[in-house]
CSV table of C-alpha atoms in Angstrom, one decimal:
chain,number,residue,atom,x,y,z
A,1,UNK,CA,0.0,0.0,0.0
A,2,UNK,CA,1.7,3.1,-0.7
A,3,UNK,CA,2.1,5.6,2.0
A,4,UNK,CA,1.1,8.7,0.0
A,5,UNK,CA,-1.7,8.6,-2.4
A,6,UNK,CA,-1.9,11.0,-5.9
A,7,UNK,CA,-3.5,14.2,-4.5
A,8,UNK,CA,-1.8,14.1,-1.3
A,9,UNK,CA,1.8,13.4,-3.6
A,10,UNK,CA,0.8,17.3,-5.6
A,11,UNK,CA,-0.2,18.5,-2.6
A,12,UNK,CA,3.3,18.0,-1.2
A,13,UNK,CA,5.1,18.7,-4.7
A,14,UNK,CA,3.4,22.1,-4.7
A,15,UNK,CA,4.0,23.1,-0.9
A,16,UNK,CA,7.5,21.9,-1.3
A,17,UNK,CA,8.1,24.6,-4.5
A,18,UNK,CA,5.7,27.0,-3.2
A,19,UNK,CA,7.3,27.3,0.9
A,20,UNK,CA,11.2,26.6,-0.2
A,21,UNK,CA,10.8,29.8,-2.5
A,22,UNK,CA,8.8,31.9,0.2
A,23,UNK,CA,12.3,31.9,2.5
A,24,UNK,CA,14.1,34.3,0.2
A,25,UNK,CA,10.4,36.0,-0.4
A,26,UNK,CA,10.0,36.5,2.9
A,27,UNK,CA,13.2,37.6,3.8
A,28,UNK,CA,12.5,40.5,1.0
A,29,UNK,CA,9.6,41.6,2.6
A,30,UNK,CA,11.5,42.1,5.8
A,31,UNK,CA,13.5,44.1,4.3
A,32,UNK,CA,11.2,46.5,5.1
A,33,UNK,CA,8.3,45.6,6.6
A,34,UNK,CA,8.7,44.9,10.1
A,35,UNK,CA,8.4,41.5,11.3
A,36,UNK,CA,5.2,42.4,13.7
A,37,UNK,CA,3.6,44.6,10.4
A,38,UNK,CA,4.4,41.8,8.2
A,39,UNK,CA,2.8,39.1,10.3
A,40,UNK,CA,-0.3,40.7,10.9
A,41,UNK,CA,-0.9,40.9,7.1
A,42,UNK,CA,-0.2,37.3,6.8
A,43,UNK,CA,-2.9,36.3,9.3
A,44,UNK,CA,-5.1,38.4,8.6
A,45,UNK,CA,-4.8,37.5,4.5
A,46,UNK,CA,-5.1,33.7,6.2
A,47,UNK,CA,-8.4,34.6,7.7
A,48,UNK,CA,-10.2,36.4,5.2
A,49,UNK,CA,-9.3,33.7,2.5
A,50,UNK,CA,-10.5,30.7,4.5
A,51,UNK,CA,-13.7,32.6,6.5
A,52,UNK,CA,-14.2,33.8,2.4
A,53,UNK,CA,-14.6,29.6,1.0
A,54,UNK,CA,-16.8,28.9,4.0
A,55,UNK,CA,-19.2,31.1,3.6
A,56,UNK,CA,-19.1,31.5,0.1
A,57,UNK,CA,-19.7,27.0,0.0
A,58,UNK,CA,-21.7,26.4,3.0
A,59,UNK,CA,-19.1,24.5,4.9
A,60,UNK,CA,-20.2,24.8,8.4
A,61,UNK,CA,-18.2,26.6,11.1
A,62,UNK,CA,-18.9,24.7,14.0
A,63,UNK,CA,-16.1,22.5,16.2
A,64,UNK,CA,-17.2,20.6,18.7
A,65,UNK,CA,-16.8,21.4,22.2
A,66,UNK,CA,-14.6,18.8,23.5
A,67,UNK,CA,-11.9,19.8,20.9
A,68,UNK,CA,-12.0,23.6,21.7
A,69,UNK,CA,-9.1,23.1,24.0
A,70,UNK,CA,-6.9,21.3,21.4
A,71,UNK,CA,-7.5,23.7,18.9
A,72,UNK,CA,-6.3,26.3,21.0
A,73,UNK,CA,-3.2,25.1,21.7
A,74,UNK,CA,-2.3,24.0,18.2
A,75,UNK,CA,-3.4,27.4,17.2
A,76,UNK,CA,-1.6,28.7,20.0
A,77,UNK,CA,1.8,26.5,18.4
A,78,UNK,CA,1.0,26.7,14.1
A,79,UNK,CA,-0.3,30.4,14.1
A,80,UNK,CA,1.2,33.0,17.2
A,81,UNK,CA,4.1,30.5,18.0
A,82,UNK,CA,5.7,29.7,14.2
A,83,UNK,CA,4.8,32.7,12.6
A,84,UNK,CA,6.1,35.2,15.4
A,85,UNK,CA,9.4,32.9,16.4
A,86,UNK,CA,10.2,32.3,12.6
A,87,UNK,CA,10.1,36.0,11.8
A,88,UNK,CA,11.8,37.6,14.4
A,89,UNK,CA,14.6,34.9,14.6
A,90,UNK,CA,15.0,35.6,10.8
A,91,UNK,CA,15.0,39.1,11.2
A,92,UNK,CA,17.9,38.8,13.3
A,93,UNK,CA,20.0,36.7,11.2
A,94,UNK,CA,21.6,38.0,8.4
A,95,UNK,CA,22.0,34.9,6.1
A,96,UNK,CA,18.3,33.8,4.7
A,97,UNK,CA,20.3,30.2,4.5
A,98,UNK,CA,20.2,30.4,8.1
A,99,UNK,CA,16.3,30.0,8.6
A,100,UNK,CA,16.9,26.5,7.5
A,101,UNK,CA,17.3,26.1,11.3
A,102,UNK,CA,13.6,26.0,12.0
A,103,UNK,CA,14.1,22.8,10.0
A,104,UNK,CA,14.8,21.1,13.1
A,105,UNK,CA,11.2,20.7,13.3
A,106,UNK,CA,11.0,17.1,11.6
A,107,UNK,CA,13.3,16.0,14.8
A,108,UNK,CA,10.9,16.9,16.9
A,109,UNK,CA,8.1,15.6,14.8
A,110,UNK,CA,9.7,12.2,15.1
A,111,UNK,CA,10.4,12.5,19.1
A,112,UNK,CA,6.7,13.9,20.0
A,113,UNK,CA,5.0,11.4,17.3
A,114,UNK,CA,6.9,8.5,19.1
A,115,UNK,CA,5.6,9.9,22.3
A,116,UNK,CA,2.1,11.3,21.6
A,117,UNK,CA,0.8,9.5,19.3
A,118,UNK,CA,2.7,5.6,19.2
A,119,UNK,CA,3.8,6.2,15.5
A,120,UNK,CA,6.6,3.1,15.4
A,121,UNK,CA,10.1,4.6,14.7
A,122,UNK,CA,11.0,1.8,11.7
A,123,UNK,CA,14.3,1.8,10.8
A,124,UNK,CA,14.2,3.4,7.3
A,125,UNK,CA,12.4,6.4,9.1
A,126,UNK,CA,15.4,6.1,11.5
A,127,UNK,CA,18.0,6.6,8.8
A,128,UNK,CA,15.8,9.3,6.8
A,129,UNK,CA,15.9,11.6,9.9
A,130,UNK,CA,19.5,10.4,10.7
A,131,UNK,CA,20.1,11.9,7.0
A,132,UNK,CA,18.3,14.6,6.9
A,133,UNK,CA,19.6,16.6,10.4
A,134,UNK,CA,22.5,15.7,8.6
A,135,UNK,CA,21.8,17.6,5.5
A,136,UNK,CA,20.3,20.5,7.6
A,137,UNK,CA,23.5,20.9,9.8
A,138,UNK,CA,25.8,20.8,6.4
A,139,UNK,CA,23.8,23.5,4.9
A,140,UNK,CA,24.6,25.3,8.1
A,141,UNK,CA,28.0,24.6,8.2
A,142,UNK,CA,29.6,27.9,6.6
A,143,UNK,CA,26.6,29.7,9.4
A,144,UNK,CA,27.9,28.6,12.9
A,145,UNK,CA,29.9,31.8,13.5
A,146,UNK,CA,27.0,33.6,11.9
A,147,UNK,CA,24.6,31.7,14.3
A,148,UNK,CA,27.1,32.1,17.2
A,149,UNK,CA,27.2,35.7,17.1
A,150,UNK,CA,23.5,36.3,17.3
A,151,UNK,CA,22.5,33.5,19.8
A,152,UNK,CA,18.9,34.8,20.7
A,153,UNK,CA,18.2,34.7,16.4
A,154,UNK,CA,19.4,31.0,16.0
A,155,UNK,CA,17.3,29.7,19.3
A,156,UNK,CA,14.1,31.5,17.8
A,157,UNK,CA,14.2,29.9,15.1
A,158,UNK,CA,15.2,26.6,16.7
A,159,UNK,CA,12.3,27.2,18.7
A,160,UNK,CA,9.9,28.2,15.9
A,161,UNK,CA,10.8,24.3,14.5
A,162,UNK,CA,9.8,23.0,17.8
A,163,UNK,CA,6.3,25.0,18.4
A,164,UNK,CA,5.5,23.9,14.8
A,165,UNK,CA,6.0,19.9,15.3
A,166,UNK,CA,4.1,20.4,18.7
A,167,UNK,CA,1.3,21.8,16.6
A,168,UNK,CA,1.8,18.8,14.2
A,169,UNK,CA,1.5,16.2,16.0
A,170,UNK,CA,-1.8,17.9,17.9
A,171,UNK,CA,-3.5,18.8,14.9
A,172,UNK,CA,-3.5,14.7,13.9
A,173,UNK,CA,-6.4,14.5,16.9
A,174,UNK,CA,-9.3,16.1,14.8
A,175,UNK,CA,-11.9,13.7,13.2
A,176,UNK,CA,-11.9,13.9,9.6
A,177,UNK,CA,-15.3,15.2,9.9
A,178,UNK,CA,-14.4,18.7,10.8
A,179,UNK,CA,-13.3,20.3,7.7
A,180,UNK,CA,-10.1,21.4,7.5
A,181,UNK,CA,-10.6,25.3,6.1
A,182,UNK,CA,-12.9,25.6,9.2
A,183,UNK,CA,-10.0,24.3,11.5
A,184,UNK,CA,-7.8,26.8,9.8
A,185,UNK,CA,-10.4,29.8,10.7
A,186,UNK,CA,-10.5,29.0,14.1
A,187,UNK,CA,-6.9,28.4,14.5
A,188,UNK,CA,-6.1,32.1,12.9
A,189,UNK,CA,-8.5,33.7,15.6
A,190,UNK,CA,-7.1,32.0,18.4
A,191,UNK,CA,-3.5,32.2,17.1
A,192,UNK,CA,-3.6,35.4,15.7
A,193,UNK,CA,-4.6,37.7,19.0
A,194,UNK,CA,-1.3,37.5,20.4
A,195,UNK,CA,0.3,39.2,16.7
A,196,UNK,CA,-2.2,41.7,16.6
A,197,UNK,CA,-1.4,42.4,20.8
A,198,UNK,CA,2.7,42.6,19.4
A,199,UNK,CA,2.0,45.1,16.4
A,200,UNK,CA,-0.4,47.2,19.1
A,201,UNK,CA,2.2,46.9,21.5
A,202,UNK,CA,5.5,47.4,19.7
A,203,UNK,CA,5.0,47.2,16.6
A,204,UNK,CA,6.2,49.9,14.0
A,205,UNK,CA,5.9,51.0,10.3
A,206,UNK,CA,6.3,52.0,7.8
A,207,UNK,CA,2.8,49.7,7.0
A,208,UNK,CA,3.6,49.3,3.7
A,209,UNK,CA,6.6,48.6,1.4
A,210,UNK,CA,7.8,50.6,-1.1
A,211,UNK,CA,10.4,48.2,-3.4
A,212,UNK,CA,9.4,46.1,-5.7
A,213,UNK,CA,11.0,43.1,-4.3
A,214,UNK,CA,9.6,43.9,-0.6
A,215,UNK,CA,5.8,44.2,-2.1
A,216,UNK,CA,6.7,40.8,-3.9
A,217,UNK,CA,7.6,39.3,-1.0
A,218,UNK,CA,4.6,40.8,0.4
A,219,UNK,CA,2.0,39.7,-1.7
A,220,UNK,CA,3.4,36.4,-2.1
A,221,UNK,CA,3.2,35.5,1.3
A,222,UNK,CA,-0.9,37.4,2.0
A,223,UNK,CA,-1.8,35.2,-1.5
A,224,UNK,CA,0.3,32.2,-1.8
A,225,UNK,CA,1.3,31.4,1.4
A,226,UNK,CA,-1.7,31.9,4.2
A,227,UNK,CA,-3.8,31.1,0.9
A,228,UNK,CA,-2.8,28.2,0.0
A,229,UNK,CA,0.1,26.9,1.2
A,230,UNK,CA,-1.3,26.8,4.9
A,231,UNK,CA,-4.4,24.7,3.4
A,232,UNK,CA,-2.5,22.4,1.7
A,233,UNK,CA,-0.1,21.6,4.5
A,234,UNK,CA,-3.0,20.9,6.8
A,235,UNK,CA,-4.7,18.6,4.7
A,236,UNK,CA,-1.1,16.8,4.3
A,237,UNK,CA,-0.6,16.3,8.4
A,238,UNK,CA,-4.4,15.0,8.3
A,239,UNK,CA,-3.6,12.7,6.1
A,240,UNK,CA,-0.4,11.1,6.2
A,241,UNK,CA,1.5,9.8,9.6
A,242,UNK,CA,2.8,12.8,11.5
A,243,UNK,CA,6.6,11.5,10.7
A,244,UNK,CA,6.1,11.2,7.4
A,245,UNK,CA,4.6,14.4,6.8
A,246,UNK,CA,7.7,15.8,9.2
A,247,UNK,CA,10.7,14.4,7.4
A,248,UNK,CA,9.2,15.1,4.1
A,249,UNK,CA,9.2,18.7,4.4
A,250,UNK,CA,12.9,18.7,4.2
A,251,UNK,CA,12.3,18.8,1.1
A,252,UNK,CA,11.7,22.6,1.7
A,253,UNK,CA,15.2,23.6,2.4
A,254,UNK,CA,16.3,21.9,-1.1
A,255,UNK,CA,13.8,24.5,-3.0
A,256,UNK,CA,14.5,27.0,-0.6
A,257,UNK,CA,18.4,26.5,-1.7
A,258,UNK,CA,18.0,27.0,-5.3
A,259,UNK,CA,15.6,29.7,-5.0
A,260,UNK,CA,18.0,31.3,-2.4
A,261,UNK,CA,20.8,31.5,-5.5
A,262,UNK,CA,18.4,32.6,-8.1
A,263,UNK,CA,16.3,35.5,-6.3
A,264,UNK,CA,19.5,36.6,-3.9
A,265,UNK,CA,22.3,36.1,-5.3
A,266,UNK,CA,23.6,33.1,-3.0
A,267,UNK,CA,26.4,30.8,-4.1
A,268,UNK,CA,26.5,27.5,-3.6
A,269,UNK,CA,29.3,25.3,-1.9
A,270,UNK,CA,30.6,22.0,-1.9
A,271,UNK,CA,29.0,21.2,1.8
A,272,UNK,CA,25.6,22.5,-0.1
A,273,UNK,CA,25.6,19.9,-2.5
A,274,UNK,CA,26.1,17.0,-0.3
A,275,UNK,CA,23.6,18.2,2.0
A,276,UNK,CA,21.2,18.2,-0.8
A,277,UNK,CA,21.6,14.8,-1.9
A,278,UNK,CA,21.6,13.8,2.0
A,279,UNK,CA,17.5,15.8,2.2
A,280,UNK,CA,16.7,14.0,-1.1
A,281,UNK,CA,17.6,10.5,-0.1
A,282,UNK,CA,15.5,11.3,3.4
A,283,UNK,CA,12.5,12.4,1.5
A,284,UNK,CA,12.7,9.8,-0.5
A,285,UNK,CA,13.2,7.1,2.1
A,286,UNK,CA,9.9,7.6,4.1
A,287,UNK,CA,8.1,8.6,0.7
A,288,UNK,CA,8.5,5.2,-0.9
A,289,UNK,CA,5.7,2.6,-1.1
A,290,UNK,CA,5.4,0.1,1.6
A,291,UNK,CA,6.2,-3.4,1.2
A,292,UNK,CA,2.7,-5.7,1.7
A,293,UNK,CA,2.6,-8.1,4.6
């Protein structure tokens, strides 16, 4: 039986192109736009598109009670906890490469899954995250004195990958029957209050950008993103087991890579292309089809 069926597999192809690019996007729109300012757009974009398919199709908004308390805390972890930690850690760091440390997150994926939810650790998933963290920490390798001299930058975005697997591996305990675009409503409403709080509270402008490659960045992010992006992701960590769905998306950084040379100018290194082909054969390993019993 295969472990990923056709619509889930395009689901993943796209999200894979579509988020590795948004690193060097986003980093543009920082630029500029300050990380509380730029945030706030995001969710908001997030909200309108999702609360806009429900009503416009019917889907119902309601959640039942007894999984009001998990929703918060995933929202709490996917929405305020990633999207605030990921931005201000990159902010603070001056090499976009170096964001690829939130891609700890399939670590913790595998620890919290074995944990939480009994997903077996099998020995190929052993050896695809072996390979991956691998990957990740050679594509950091010309970073550590970067990393080193802005600590508090590098354990936000650490942390980012960890408040994001958290919010994983919760989000696998909704039924099926509560739609995911109304999960995603929900989850920017309780999430996003503590964004608006930071951009009320310390937040600064200017509100808008003003180079092309910061409005880019920009409207990427409000359309592609928190339009689609965050749909298909959820619909990807409903389906598939949560380690699967963790070590895949190190296929992120590999998009994120190329994309990084192409839009900024970054040039790749030995270390780099090792690294890739470590992510690849990960990805690979736990995408494979299973062998029948």
């Amino acid at each position: 039986m295969p472990v990923i069926g056709r619509r889930e597999l395009w689901l993943f192809i796209a999200v894979v192109i579509l988020w590795g690019v948004n690193w060097p996007m986003m980093k543009m729109a920082l630029a500029e736009l300050d990380f509380w300012v730029f945030r706030t757009y995001c969710v908001l974009a997030g909200l309108a598109w999702f609360l806009g398919y429900n009503l416009a199709t019917g889907v119902s908004l309601k959640v039942p009670r007894e999984y009001w308390s998990r929703l918060a805390i995933c929202a709490l972890c996917n929405v305020a906890g990633w999207n605030i930690l990921s931005a201000a850690g990159l902010n603070m760091l001056p090499s976009g490469r170096a964001g690829i440390l939130a891609y700890t997150m399939p670590l913790w994926v595998v620890l919290l899954s074995r944990f939480f939810l009994g997903e077996a650790l099998t020995k190929l998933r052993l050896i695809a995250i072996t390979l991956g963290m691998t990957g990740i920490g050679l594509l950091l390798i010309d970073e550590f004195q970067t990393l080193k001299s802005a600590p508090v930058g590098a354990l936000l975005m650490v942390s980012s990958g960890l408040v994001w697997a958290f919010g994983i591996v919760l989000f696998k305990g909704f039924p099926k029957s509560i739609p995911t675009t109304t999960l995603m409503i929900w989850s920017f409403i309780l999430g996003g209050w503590p964004i608006l709080v930071g951009i009320i509270a310390v937040g600064h402008g200017p509100w808008l950008p003003t180079g092309g490659g910061a409005w880019a960045g920009l409207l990427f992010n409000v359309i592609i993103v928190f339009g689609f992006c965050w749909f298909a992701w959820n619909e990807l960590v409903r389906a598939l087991p949560a380690q699967v769905t963790g070590i895949s998306s190190l296929a992120v950084p590999i998009v994120g890579f190329a994309s990084g040379m192409l839009i900024l100018g970054e040039k790749p290194r030995v270390f780099d292309y090792v690294a890739l082909l470590a992510i690849v054969a990960a990805v690979a390993l736990v995408l494979k089809p299973e062998r029948a019993r």
